[in-house]
Coordinates of C-alpha atoms in Angstrom, one line a residue:
C61 CA -13.5 -31.8 0.4
G62 CA -14.7 -31.7 -3.2
S63 CA -15.7 -34.7 -5.2
V64 CA -15.8 -38.3 -4.0
E65 CA -12.8 -39.0 -6.2
E66 CA -10.9 -36.3 -4.4
A67 CA -11.9 -37.8 -1.0
Y68 CA -10.6 -41.2 -2.3
L69 CA -7.2 -39.7 -3.2
E70 CA -7.0 -38.0 0.2
L71 CA -7.8 -41.2 2.0
K72 CA -5.4 -43.2 -0.2
S73 CA -2.6 -40.8 0.6
G74 CA -3.1 -41.5 4.3
I75 CA -2.8 -45.3 4.2
N76 CA 0.3 -47.5 4.6
P77 CA 0.9 -48.8 1.0
Q78 CA 2.5 -51.9 2.3
N79 CA -0.4 -52.9 4.6
P80 CA -3.1 -55.0 2.9
V81 CA -5.6 -54.3 5.7
D82 CA -5.4 -50.6 4.8
H83 CA -6.1 -51.4 1.2
V84 CA -9.1 -53.5 2.1
S85 CA -10.5 -50.8 4.4
L86 CA -10.1 -48.3 1.6
A87 CA -11.8 -50.7 -0.8
Q88 CA -14.8 -51.1 1.4
W89 CA -15.1 -47.3 1.6
C90 CA -14.9 -47.2 -2.2
V91 CA -17.7 -49.7 -2.6
Q92 CA -19.9 -47.6 -0.3
Q93 CA -19.2 -44.6 -2.5
Q94 CA -19.8 -46.6 -5.7
L95 CA -16.1 -46.2 -6.8
M96 CA -15.9 -49.8 -8.0
E97 CA -12.8 -49.4 -10.2
E98 CA -10.9 -47.9 -7.3
A99 CA -12.2 -50.6 -4.9
R100 CA -11.0 -53.3 -7.4
G101 CA -7.6 -51.7 -7.5
E102 CA -7.3 -51.6 -3.8
L103 CA -8.3 -55.2 -3.4
E104 CA -5.9 -56.3 -6.2
E105 CA -3.1 -54.6 -4.2
A106 CA -4.2 -56.3 -1.0
V107 CA -4.1 -59.7 -2.8
R108 CA -0.7 -58.9 -4.2
L109 CA 0.6 -57.9 -0.8
N110 CA -0.9 -61.0 0.9
P111 CA -1.7 -63.7 -1.7
M112 CA -2.4 -66.3 1.0
N113 CA -5.4 -64.4 2.3
S114 CA -8.4 -66.0 0.7
E115 CA -10.9 -63.5 2.1
N116 CA -9.3 -60.7 0.1
R117 CA -9.6 -62.8 -3.1
I118 CA -13.3 -63.4 -2.3
L119 CA -13.9 -59.7 -1.7
L120 CA -12.1 -58.9 -5.0
Q121 CA -14.4 -61.4 -6.8
R122 CA -17.5 -59.9 -5.3
V123 CA -16.5 -56.4 -6.4
E124 CA -15.8 -57.7 -9.9
D125 CA -19.2 -59.4 -9.9
L126 CA -20.8 -56.1 -8.9
M127 CA -19.0 -54.4 -11.8
N128 CA -20.0 -57.0 -14.3
P129 CA -23.2 -58.7 -13.1
L130 CA -23.7 -60.7 -16.4
R131 CA -20.4 -62.4 -15.9
S132 CA -21.4 -63.8 -12.5
Q133 CA -24.5 -65.6 -13.8

């Protein structure tokens, strides 16, 4: 595998796009790899697919706070 971005695309191609749990798992991997934009996108999709899951919204907020630390103060 080449870059981290290529690894992300490879992993993304293997998930079920209709399964919010898959998007959350991929988002967690993205955070570990410092791919914050990608993590945010995956969590946004998880929230869209399952808007009643408050945990996904909290995870999305945490990623956004990591991306913009001044906003969270």
